[in-house]
XYZ file of C-alpha atoms in Angstrom:
663
model
C -20.316 66.056 -20.520
C -18.015 67.250 -23.287
C -17.777 64.503 -25.941
C -15.672 66.495 -28.384
C -12.550 64.757 -29.649
C -13.896 61.483 -28.283
C -13.907 62.565 -24.632
C -16.300 60.472 -22.544
C -17.470 58.496 -25.554
C -18.111 54.751 -25.191
C -16.727 52.601 -28.001
C -17.276 48.945 -28.683
C -14.122 47.693 -30.341
C -12.400 44.321 -30.360
C -9.099 46.224 -30.614
C -8.709 49.113 -28.188
C -5.571 51.222 -27.943
C -3.722 54.126 -29.506
C -3.195 51.754 -32.429
C -5.454 48.818 -33.201
C -2.588 46.887 -34.797
C 1.102 47.330 -35.492
C 3.328 45.549 -37.985
C 6.988 45.214 -38.852
C 9.272 48.224 -38.577
C 7.168 50.327 -36.183
C 9.082 52.600 -33.783
C 7.243 54.432 -30.997
C 9.398 56.824 -29.003
C 9.626 59.978 -26.889
C 6.050 59.890 -25.572
C 4.242 60.056 -22.240
C 1.015 58.095 -21.729
C -1.407 58.934 -18.933
C -5.183 58.958 -18.505
C -7.689 56.114 -18.131
C -9.003 53.195 -20.159
C -12.157 51.348 -19.115
C -13.406 48.106 -20.670
C -16.656 46.299 -19.930
C -16.777 42.766 -21.262
C -19.918 42.014 -23.252
C -19.150 38.482 -24.399
C -16.752 39.307 -27.230
C -12.999 38.830 -27.519
C -11.354 42.099 -26.562
C -7.754 43.266 -26.823
C -6.905 46.343 -24.759
C -3.426 47.818 -25.111
C -2.282 51.139 -23.777
C -0.414 51.716 -27.037
C -1.217 48.789 -29.328
C -4.050 46.280 -29.134
C -2.321 43.681 -31.311
C 1.152 43.380 -32.780
C 0.866 41.403 -35.999
C 4.433 40.534 -36.962
C 8.061 41.556 -37.193
C 10.013 44.165 -35.273
C 8.528 46.855 -33.054
C 10.491 49.258 -30.857
C 9.372 51.218 -27.793
C 11.939 53.838 -26.842
C 12.021 56.580 -24.231
C 8.394 56.171 -23.139
C 6.766 56.990 -19.834
C 3.612 54.932 -19.430
C 1.362 55.381 -16.392
C -2.191 54.848 -17.611
C -4.962 53.519 -15.392
C -6.798 50.576 -16.948
C -9.905 48.816 -15.633
C -11.959 45.892 -16.904
C -15.399 44.818 -15.669
C -18.131 42.485 -16.835
C -18.331 38.764 -17.519
C -16.419 36.750 -20.056
C -18.319 33.735 -21.396
C -18.051 31.265 -24.248
C -14.267 31.006 -24.235
C -13.738 34.596 -25.387
C -10.414 36.250 -24.685
C -9.594 39.393 -22.781
C -5.990 40.501 -23.179
C -4.790 43.643 -21.440
C -1.286 45.109 -21.602
C 0.316 48.444 -20.885
C 2.159 48.529 -24.212
C 0.669 45.650 -26.226
C -2.431 43.649 -25.409
C -1.495 40.652 -27.513
C 1.264 39.548 -29.862
C -0.414 37.616 -32.653
C 0.060 33.958 -33.429
C 2.927 33.200 -35.836
C 4.124 36.798 -35.470
C 7.851 35.949 -35.218
C 8.065 39.177 -33.267
C 11.180 41.113 -32.335
C 10.182 43.493 -29.529
C 12.621 46.067 -28.198
C 11.817 48.062 -25.058
C 14.505 50.553 -24.105
C 14.835 53.566 -21.822
C 11.199 53.283 -20.734
C 9.187 53.519 -17.540
C 6.225 51.140 -17.561
C 3.918 51.770 -14.608
C 0.294 51.018 -15.491
C -2.392 50.573 -12.871
C -4.603 47.687 -13.977
C -7.688 46.448 -12.128
C -9.739 43.478 -13.314
C -13.218 42.704 -12.029
C -14.002 40.403 -14.951
C -15.840 37.193 -14.102
C -14.215 34.426 -16.106
C -16.641 31.647 -16.986
C -14.053 29.348 -18.546
C -10.311 28.955 -18.329
C -7.584 30.564 -20.444
C -9.484 33.711 -21.266
C -7.876 36.593 -19.405
C -4.257 37.739 -19.752
C -3.113 40.852 -17.891
C 0.450 42.107 -18.293
C 2.120 45.321 -17.247
C 3.779 45.566 -20.672
C 2.277 42.723 -22.751
C -0.857 40.729 -22.044
C -0.164 37.600 -24.070
C 2.242 36.312 -26.697
C 0.381 33.735 -28.738
C 1.789 30.640 -30.436
C 4.927 31.522 -32.349
C 8.137 29.658 -33.155
C 10.412 32.713 -33.217
C 10.396 35.374 -30.533
C 12.846 38.006 -29.321
C 12.173 40.485 -26.531
C 14.984 42.852 -25.552
C 14.389 44.873 -22.397
C 17.168 47.362 -21.660
C 17.339 50.216 -19.164
C 13.686 49.889 -18.199
C 11.799 50.597 -14.986
C 8.742 48.432 -14.323
C 6.245 49.644 -11.752
C 3.085 47.762 -12.714
C 0.244 47.866 -10.182
C -2.089 44.980 -11.050
C -5.126 43.865 -9.060
C -7.348 40.862 -9.765
C -10.452 41.047 -7.597
C -12.312 37.965 -8.823
C -11.715 34.438 -7.496
C -11.322 32.915 -10.936
C -8.462 32.034 -13.209
C -6.566 34.893 -14.731
C -3.071 35.092 -16.047
C -1.376 38.187 -14.729
C 2.145 39.489 -14.361
C 4.042 42.733 -14.105
C 5.780 42.479 -17.492
C 4.476 39.735 -19.839
C 1.581 37.725 -18.535
C 1.483 34.650 -20.753
C 3.751 33.199 -23.428
C 1.994 30.379 -25.235
C 3.586 27.202 -26.555
C 5.134 27.042 -30.008
C 2.970 26.617 -33.108
C 5.210 23.799 -34.239
C 5.835 21.621 -31.219
C 9.035 20.188 -32.681
C 10.540 23.583 -33.529
C 13.816 24.512 -31.831
C 14.192 28.044 -33.185
C 15.045 30.684 -30.572
C 12.463 32.261 -28.271
C 14.512 34.630 -26.144
C 13.869 37.362 -23.583
C 16.810 39.459 -22.418
C 16.823 41.797 -19.411
C 19.621 44.325 -18.899
C 19.610 47.144 -16.359
C 15.981 46.617 -15.414
C 14.513 47.970 -12.195
C 11.235 46.748 -10.768
C 10.305 49.636 -8.523
C 7.041 50.216 -6.692
C 5.358 47.320 -8.480
C 2.411 45.538 -6.909
C 0.599 42.299 -7.750
C -2.612 41.747 -5.800
C -4.430 38.527 -6.615
C -7.566 36.800 -5.331
C -7.548 33.880 -7.764
C -8.249 30.409 -6.426
C -6.208 28.906 -9.263
C -2.789 30.566 -9.151
C -1.032 33.908 -8.911
C 1.599 35.311 -11.247
C 4.394 37.591 -10.135
C 6.348 40.739 -10.848
C 7.410 39.500 -14.294
C 4.655 37.179 -15.432
C 2.328 34.229 -15.067
C 3.412 31.434 -17.438
C 6.260 31.591 -19.956
C 6.501 28.409 -22.001
C 9.573 27.080 -23.765
C 11.496 30.352 -23.575
C 15.131 31.243 -23.006
C 15.438 34.062 -20.483
C 18.751 35.850 -19.928
C 18.901 38.173 -16.931
C 21.928 40.445 -16.727
C 25.490 39.638 -17.726
C 28.437 37.859 -16.193
C 31.693 39.762 -15.778
C 34.504 37.623 -14.407
C 33.126 35.909 -11.309
C 30.338 38.440 -10.804
C 26.869 39.043 -12.163
C 26.026 42.560 -13.358
C 23.377 44.643 -15.132
C 20.399 42.436 -14.346
C 17.131 43.018 -12.492
C 16.918 45.034 -9.286
C 13.717 44.898 -7.222
C 12.818 47.709 -4.841
C 9.694 48.653 -2.859
C 7.538 46.039 -4.576
C 5.024 43.448 -3.420
C 3.111 40.324 -4.399
C -0.025 39.520 -2.412
C -2.076 36.338 -2.735
C -5.430 36.666 -0.992
C -6.463 33.058 -1.513
C -5.052 29.526 -1.359
C -3.473 29.258 -4.778
C 0.272 28.801 -5.489
C 2.197 31.989 -6.168
C 5.387 33.081 -7.887
C 7.476 36.039 -6.797
C 8.681 36.740 -10.335
C 6.613 34.222 -12.291
C 4.171 31.427 -11.559
C 5.511 28.813 -14.008
C 8.116 28.544 -16.751
C 9.740 26.045 -19.075
C 12.869 26.347 -21.174
C 16.145 27.809 -19.927
C 16.764 30.723 -17.560
C 20.286 32.097 -17.284
C 20.307 34.246 -14.170
C 23.432 36.364 -14.072
C 22.086 38.996 -11.701
C 18.917 39.480 -9.665
C 19.121 41.766 -6.637
C 16.121 41.975 -4.314
C 16.592 45.161 -2.302
C 13.101 45.475 -0.811
C 10.157 43.170 -1.405
C 7.025 42.087 0.456
C 5.532 38.673 -0.326
C 2.263 37.737 1.329
C 0.066 34.662 1.142
C -0.999 33.298 4.512
C -3.199 30.698 2.844
C -1.135 30.183 -0.307
C -0.343 26.539 -0.985
C 3.109 27.346 -2.344
C 5.445 30.285 -2.925
C 8.571 30.288 -5.064
C 10.457 33.566 -4.878
C 11.725 33.394 -8.457
C 9.524 30.689 -9.991
C 6.756 28.697 -8.373
C 6.487 25.759 -10.780
C 9.303 24.544 -13.014
C 7.099 22.141 -14.987
C 4.199 23.213 -17.186
C 2.254 21.291 -19.826
C 4.794 18.542 -20.370
C 7.927 20.694 -20.436
C 10.336 21.796 -17.736
C 12.704 24.597 -16.792
C 16.449 24.623 -16.316
C 17.299 27.596 -14.091
C 20.964 28.430 -13.753
C 22.586 30.902 -11.359
C 25.918 31.653 -13.041
C 27.851 33.498 -10.318
C 28.168 33.334 -6.556
C 26.437 36.727 -6.370
C 23.887 36.074 -9.130
C 21.003 36.165 -6.679
C 21.033 38.405 -3.631
C 18.281 39.266 -1.154
C 18.370 42.108 1.353
C 17.080 40.236 4.383
C 16.324 43.353 6.408
C 14.027 44.835 3.756
C 12.373 41.636 2.522
C 9.298 40.310 4.308
C 7.545 37.010 3.678
C 4.196 36.334 5.313
C 3.061 32.782 4.577
C 1.448 29.916 6.453
C 3.320 27.177 8.272
C 2.217 24.617 5.677
C 3.044 26.744 2.620
C 5.641 25.128 0.369
C 8.464 27.670 0.099
C 11.700 28.012 -1.784
C 13.808 31.074 -2.495
C 14.403 29.793 -6.032
C 11.747 27.342 -7.348
C 8.949 25.949 -5.178
C 8.592 22.739 -7.173
C 10.566 20.990 -9.899
C 8.088 18.105 -10.110
C 5.021 19.864 -11.504
C 3.122 19.377 -8.240
C 3.643 19.132 -4.512
C 3.182 15.408 -3.844
C 5.506 13.840 -6.431
C 9.080 12.963 -5.533
C 11.959 15.207 -6.561
C 14.116 12.066 -6.631
C 12.227 10.647 -9.623
C 13.353 11.332 -13.190
C 11.746 13.848 -15.585
C 12.214 16.901 -13.422
C 13.097 20.554 -13.768
C 16.699 21.348 -12.835
C 18.219 24.088 -10.674
C 21.950 24.860 -10.660
C 23.599 27.251 -8.211
C 27.084 28.624 -8.815
C 29.494 28.686 -5.876
C 32.785 30.469 -5.382
C 35.644 28.252 -6.492
C 33.393 26.374 -8.939
C 33.102 23.382 -6.567
C 31.374 22.445 -3.333
C 33.477 22.286 -0.186
C 33.468 18.722 1.165
C 35.937 18.668 4.053
C 33.553 17.992 6.940
C 34.003 21.376 8.631
C 32.834 23.937 6.051
C 30.087 24.433 3.502
C 29.487 26.774 0.585
C 26.081 25.438 -0.401
C 23.103 27.753 -0.883
C 22.020 29.517 2.304
C 18.577 31.051 2.702
C 18.845 34.821 2.532
C 15.422 35.549 4.026
C 14.346 34.954 7.600
C 12.466 31.768 6.701
C 14.243 28.604 7.806
C 12.405 26.141 5.588
C 13.631 23.164 3.601
C 11.783 22.070 0.472
C 11.342 18.462 -0.647
C 9.966 19.452 -4.070
C 13.190 20.896 -5.486
C 16.701 19.508 -5.793
C 19.736 21.814 -5.776
C 22.580 21.028 -8.144
C 25.724 23.153 -8.060
C 28.054 24.558 -10.728
C 26.481 22.791 -13.680
C 27.137 26.001 -15.614
C 30.891 25.438 -15.302
C 30.701 21.834 -16.495
C 28.249 22.640 -19.299
C 30.537 25.375 -20.584
C 33.466 22.954 -20.673
C 31.440 20.301 -22.473
C 29.963 22.756 -24.974
C 33.363 24.238 -25.814
C 34.988 20.839 -26.212
C 37.542 21.554 -23.484
C 38.615 19.038 -20.852
C 35.884 17.448 -18.770
C 37.007 15.152 -15.944
C 35.622 11.669 -15.361
C 33.626 13.001 -12.420
C 32.159 15.790 -14.545
C 31.202 13.292 -17.239
C 29.371 11.151 -14.693
C 27.537 14.184 -13.352
C 26.497 15.345 -16.825
C 25.288 11.845 -17.678
C 23.242 11.635 -14.489
C 21.597 15.037 -14.983
C 20.864 14.227 -18.624
C 18.980 11.131 -17.470
C 17.293 12.943 -14.578
C 16.094 16.002 -16.512
C 12.837 16.458 -18.375
C 12.961 15.610 -22.078
C 12.892 19.178 -23.391
C 15.981 20.220 -21.399
C 18.091 17.043 -21.716
C 20.095 18.525 -24.601
C 21.457 21.198 -22.248
C 23.439 18.453 -20.488
C 25.579 16.664 -23.059
C 25.613 12.917 -22.503
C 29.243 11.715 -22.679
C 28.379 8.004 -22.418
C 27.081 6.070 -25.422
C 24.198 3.681 -24.727
C 24.483 4.343 -20.970
C 27.855 2.600 -20.733
C 29.816 4.255 -17.928
C 33.363 3.859 -19.196
C 36.375 2.976 -17.051
C 37.547 5.946 -15.035
C 38.376 7.636 -11.746
C 35.048 9.033 -10.596
C 36.041 11.089 -7.581
C 32.854 13.046 -6.893
C 34.450 15.276 -4.253
C 33.163 18.797 -4.886
C 30.350 17.717 -7.211
C 26.628 17.621 -6.433
C 25.988 14.053 -7.528
C 22.642 12.433 -6.739
C 21.760 8.780 -7.432
C 19.429 8.380 -10.390
C 17.144 5.593 -11.546
C 19.351 3.416 -13.735
C 18.295 3.452 -17.398
C 17.562 -0.006 -18.767
C 20.747 -1.543 -20.135
C 23.174 0.511 -18.045
C 26.712 -0.900 -17.862
C 29.406 0.105 -15.364
C 32.724 -0.785 -16.943
C 35.638 -2.540 -15.245
C 38.485 -0.597 -13.643
C 36.208 2.183 -12.434
C 36.599 3.746 -8.999
C 33.882 5.819 -7.354
C 34.457 8.126 -4.392
C 31.539 9.727 -2.541
C 31.644 12.152 0.403
C 28.289 11.876 2.129
C 29.744 12.059 5.634
C 31.740 15.192 4.852
C 28.663 16.836 3.315
C 26.533 16.023 6.363
C 29.097 17.338 8.837
C 29.983 20.389 6.771
C 26.390 21.600 6.467
C 26.451 22.760 10.090
C 30.008 24.062 9.895
C 31.654 27.303 8.844
C 29.671 28.908 6.056
C 26.266 28.004 7.454
C 24.604 31.407 7.787
C 20.924 30.449 7.920
C 21.177 28.099 10.936
C 19.481 25.413 8.877
C 21.029 22.100 7.884
C 19.981 20.734 4.506
C 20.367 17.084 5.349
C 20.960 14.458 2.688
C 19.380 11.730 4.818
C 16.391 13.088 6.756
C 13.466 11.354 5.051
C 10.951 12.904 7.452
C 11.929 16.424 6.408
C 13.486 16.160 2.970
C 15.710 19.027 1.916
C 16.962 20.258 -1.437
C 20.055 18.069 -0.834
C 18.188 14.838 -0.115
C 20.267 11.780 -1.202
C 23.301 13.797 -2.356
C 26.291 11.414 -2.487
C 24.236 8.413 -1.367
C 25.681 6.478 -4.255
C 25.500 5.677 -7.923
C 21.920 4.527 -8.572
C 18.560 4.821 -6.862
C 16.141 2.291 -8.405
C 16.667 -0.427 -11.011
C 13.710 -1.748 -12.999
C 15.515 -3.170 -16.031
C 18.989 -4.473 -16.807
C 22.152 -3.377 -14.979
C 25.639 -4.834 -15.394
C 28.524 -3.918 -13.078
C 32.005 -5.214 -13.826
C 35.004 -4.804 -11.534
C 34.510 -1.526 -9.641
C 35.885 0.063 -6.478
C 33.969 2.160 -3.973
C 35.621 4.525 -1.491
C 34.660 7.427 0.740
C 31.259 7.435 2.427
C 27.664 6.721 1.514
C 24.503 7.601 3.438
C 21.466 6.035 5.048
C 17.977 7.298 5.802
C 17.220 4.404 8.136
C 15.265 2.689 5.385
C 17.272 3.497 2.243
C 20.972 3.283 1.536
C 23.626 1.500 -0.499
C 26.495 2.923 -2.522
C 25.597 1.026 -5.691
C 21.795 0.992 -5.405
C 20.234 2.990 -2.569
C 16.621 2.379 -3.578
C 14.885 -0.731 -4.884
C 15.664 -3.388 -7.478
C 12.428 -4.769 -8.883
C 10.607 -5.530 -12.117
C 6.957 -4.904 -12.897
C 5.855 -8.421 -13.911
C 7.177 -11.752 -15.193
C 7.674 -10.301 -18.676
C 9.459 -7.188 -17.412
C 11.948 -8.304 -14.810
C 14.881 -6.506 -13.256
C 18.159 -8.211 -14.063
C 21.206 -7.113 -12.072
C 24.573 -8.779 -12.609
C 27.456 -7.604 -10.430
C 30.817 -9.262 -11.064
C 33.597 -7.657 -9.100
C 33.260 -5.107 -6.292
C 36.157 -3.907 -4.166
C 35.195 -2.061 -0.998
C 38.085 0.367 -0.604
C 37.469 1.742 2.885
C 33.884 2.777 2.109
C 31.788 3.673 5.191
C 28.192 4.634 5.979
C 27.777 8.183 7.267
C 26.477 8.405 10.822
C 26.687 4.656 11.436
C 26.979 3.399 15.018
C 26.596 0.076 16.799
C 22.973 0.972 17.541
C 22.070 1.664 13.896
C 19.225 -0.681 12.950
C 19.453 -0.596 9.162
C 22.297 0.699 7.017
C 23.304 -1.567 4.115
C 26.577 -0.806 2.374
C 26.204 -1.895 -1.265
C 22.550 -2.533 -2.191
C 19.400 -1.483 -0.371
C 16.450 -3.689 -1.357
C 15.633 -6.486 -3.779
C 11.941 -6.964 -4.542
C 9.637 -8.934 -6.850
C 10.481 -10.043 -10.379
C 14.229 -9.763 -9.938
C 17.219 -11.836 -11.011
C 20.139 -10.718 -8.830
C 23.632 -12.155 -9.300
C 26.555 -11.023 -7.132
C 30.097 -12.366 -7.274
C 33.694 -11.428 -6.472
C 33.286 -8.977 -3.602
C 36.261 -8.128 -1.394
C 37.703 -5.510 0.950
C 41.035 -3.660 0.980
C 43.481 -2.867 3.766
C 41.864 0.575 4.072
C 39.663 -1.008 6.731
C 42.687 -1.767 8.960
C 44.900 1.219 8.280
C 44.575 2.333 11.935
C 45.367 -1.149 13.224
C 41.743 -2.003 13.979
C 38.692 -2.855 11.905
C 35.572 -0.877 12.770
C 32.014 -1.867 11.960
C 30.767 0.508 9.279
C 27.396 -0.901 8.105
C 24.704 -3.363 9.163
C 25.141 -5.677 6.140
C 26.335 -5.754 2.557
C 22.761 -5.888 1.225
C 19.603 -4.814 2.984
C 16.324 -6.681 2.635
C 15.361 -9.105 -0.102
C 11.582 -9.243 -0.334
C 9.063 -7.113 1.510
C 8.925 -7.790 5.231
C 5.292 -8.954 4.994
C 6.369 -11.794 2.711
C 4.290 -10.623 -0.248
C 7.173 -10.508 -2.743
C 7.490 -13.112 -5.464
C 9.854 -14.258 -8.207
C 13.132 -13.260 -6.587
C 16.274 -15.161 -7.530
C 19.483 -14.461 -5.599
C 22.819 -15.942 -6.678
C 26.026 -15.333 -4.685
C 29.556 -16.582 -5.308
C 33.192 -15.793 -4.483
C 32.459 -13.316 -1.694
C 35.657 -12.674 0.257
C 34.162 -10.963 3.287
C 35.143 -11.400 6.919
C 32.431 -12.938 9.102
C 34.349 -12.916 12.404
C 32.801 -11.021 15.279
C 36.103 -11.094 17.169
C 39.575 -12.522 16.725
C 39.913 -16.311 16.846
C 41.892 -18.096 19.556
C 44.263 -19.666 17.031
C 46.769 -16.933 16.140
C 48.000 -18.634 12.977
C 44.480 -19.027 11.614
C 43.677 -15.506 12.709
C 46.683 -14.085 10.882
C 45.839 -16.013 7.735
C 42.274 -14.711 7.781
C 43.476 -11.153 8.407
C 45.622 -11.381 5.287
C 42.869 -13.005 3.228
C 40.201 -10.469 4.134
C 42.377 -7.379 4.786
C 40.304 -6.969 7.976
C 40.600 -8.172 11.585
C 36.880 -8.788 12.009
C 33.626 -8.204 10.147
C 32.867 -4.685 9.001
C 29.150 -5.458 9.439
C 27.190 -5.293 12.694
C 24.222 -7.568 11.870
C 24.947 -9.835 8.923
C 27.637 -10.297 6.307
C 25.297 -10.657 3.350
C 21.583 -9.910 3.853
C 19.704 -8.057 6.547
C 16.753 -10.335 5.748
C 15.123 -12.439 3.032
C 11.338 -12.417 3.298
C 9.066 -14.620 1.216
C 6.269 -17.166 1.401
C 7.033 -20.675 0.187
C 5.834 -21.215 -3.341
C 6.187 -17.578 -4.406
C 9.152 -18.301 -6.631
C 11.815 -16.911 -4.294
C 15.143 -18.700 -4.032
């Protein structure tokens, strides 16, 4: 009952904390914070910070603090009012251009929210900072810090919560490119707990949503990652159906992960729709994330002390659950978030017996169709950024990722080709994680270019030495798409506009899904209407021993060069030939069903397809002819002893209804 010195007194403040507001130059150090803070929402915007309710602008430093307050919020928030709660700072003000330093601190608040949120975007709960509002400049340095936030959201409504910073808003000036950077060095997340009942989403041990921010975790020393984030004895629990992030729900910008070590962690969400151990969603509000693991040991998980309890239908990935922004869109389409994983030796092994691709480190043997894994982009980016030598293959990979990536991260992958003209070169993609992309309108493949793909070696190697998770990430299984789906299938996926190919060679091996395949175009050529037609002109293709991975005489559909031609397409193909690579063992094996797959949909509904073929030097013999002289002459002309195709030399089928403009 003693109310002296403010004990037990109820205050009604918009700004609640040791300080209502802080400005530039504030240093708070050598303090211990305990006790309790209780807030009951009464329909007004409320900022509740254990130390500071609102940081206005400039630099603020927290040094040598031990924070373990208990904070609770009840009531109902209506009318779009905000509730921001943070252990150190409730909210960083709009246009603050803040520089926040947190060093040598232990941040272990216990925060419980029972607030009923009547509208969205009104509750931010962070172990250190509740929300960072719209600002174009931001620096957060977190060094030698232990985070042990215990945060519970009991209501089934939207709330943004996370163990460090809950929510980082978009920039004030959408076109600004000034730095917004968070750096973690020697940070331990120990004994932290996120317990969420939201039906919308669930943040993680670091945060909920961080928009357009560069995050650097740890440092790289030689070939190893050091001084990053270590996670021990922590948990994230989702009690409802919403998607969940182990570290963060969603992010955009660039994450450089030099070192994250998960020593002991429990993730639970039996009914959760999705769980990403680092990030759940790599696309948020029209911008995407590029997440880069920079060393072979950048990301380690102690399997014995890490438990994951999710449903059989939960989308799961140890890195990012989705790079598409949802769970039904295709990861093969353009405008996607990008993941790059560093491997020892800076290249992928593609010898057919070994693999050094990412292996799941938990007990869950799940593939994920929503995320694509690239490898060693950090190595190639560093070369390109420094102006040092980049090989032809590396240029092609950079160009493809630049076209594949979301607009806000394209600049991270320097485009070496002007106007989408792939210059003459030796494009040996052995060791590189190349995926076919949708060809930009006006793409040109220059003469005297040779492309080598290794799909067969990738497929075989995935189950070879180096496979430690007993799970094969197939490039071709369309029924259960993996993070490697379509790797080394070929150069392009779909073509909707103009494509010109002039005098190229293809070697190595391409893939087939049973319905898609083709080393030049493995998807579909097709326009949208009579005014927007696809126009593909191919003049000069040399098949230099190219094969289709997994092909056999019983394979029903496995085209070698082009997969499908559909409506509103002008397709011209000329000067196609084979080399002696197909007879180097003295025999010619069948390696594909046909040069091109289907023209027109099989139900005959396609229209306005024009096919023009000329000067195709391809063997059509099923067996040797009786006349030896003629046979010898044909062998020399074709460089083969019989057809390399099992069903047809040119087309698997051409389907159309008379009068539909197909010829």
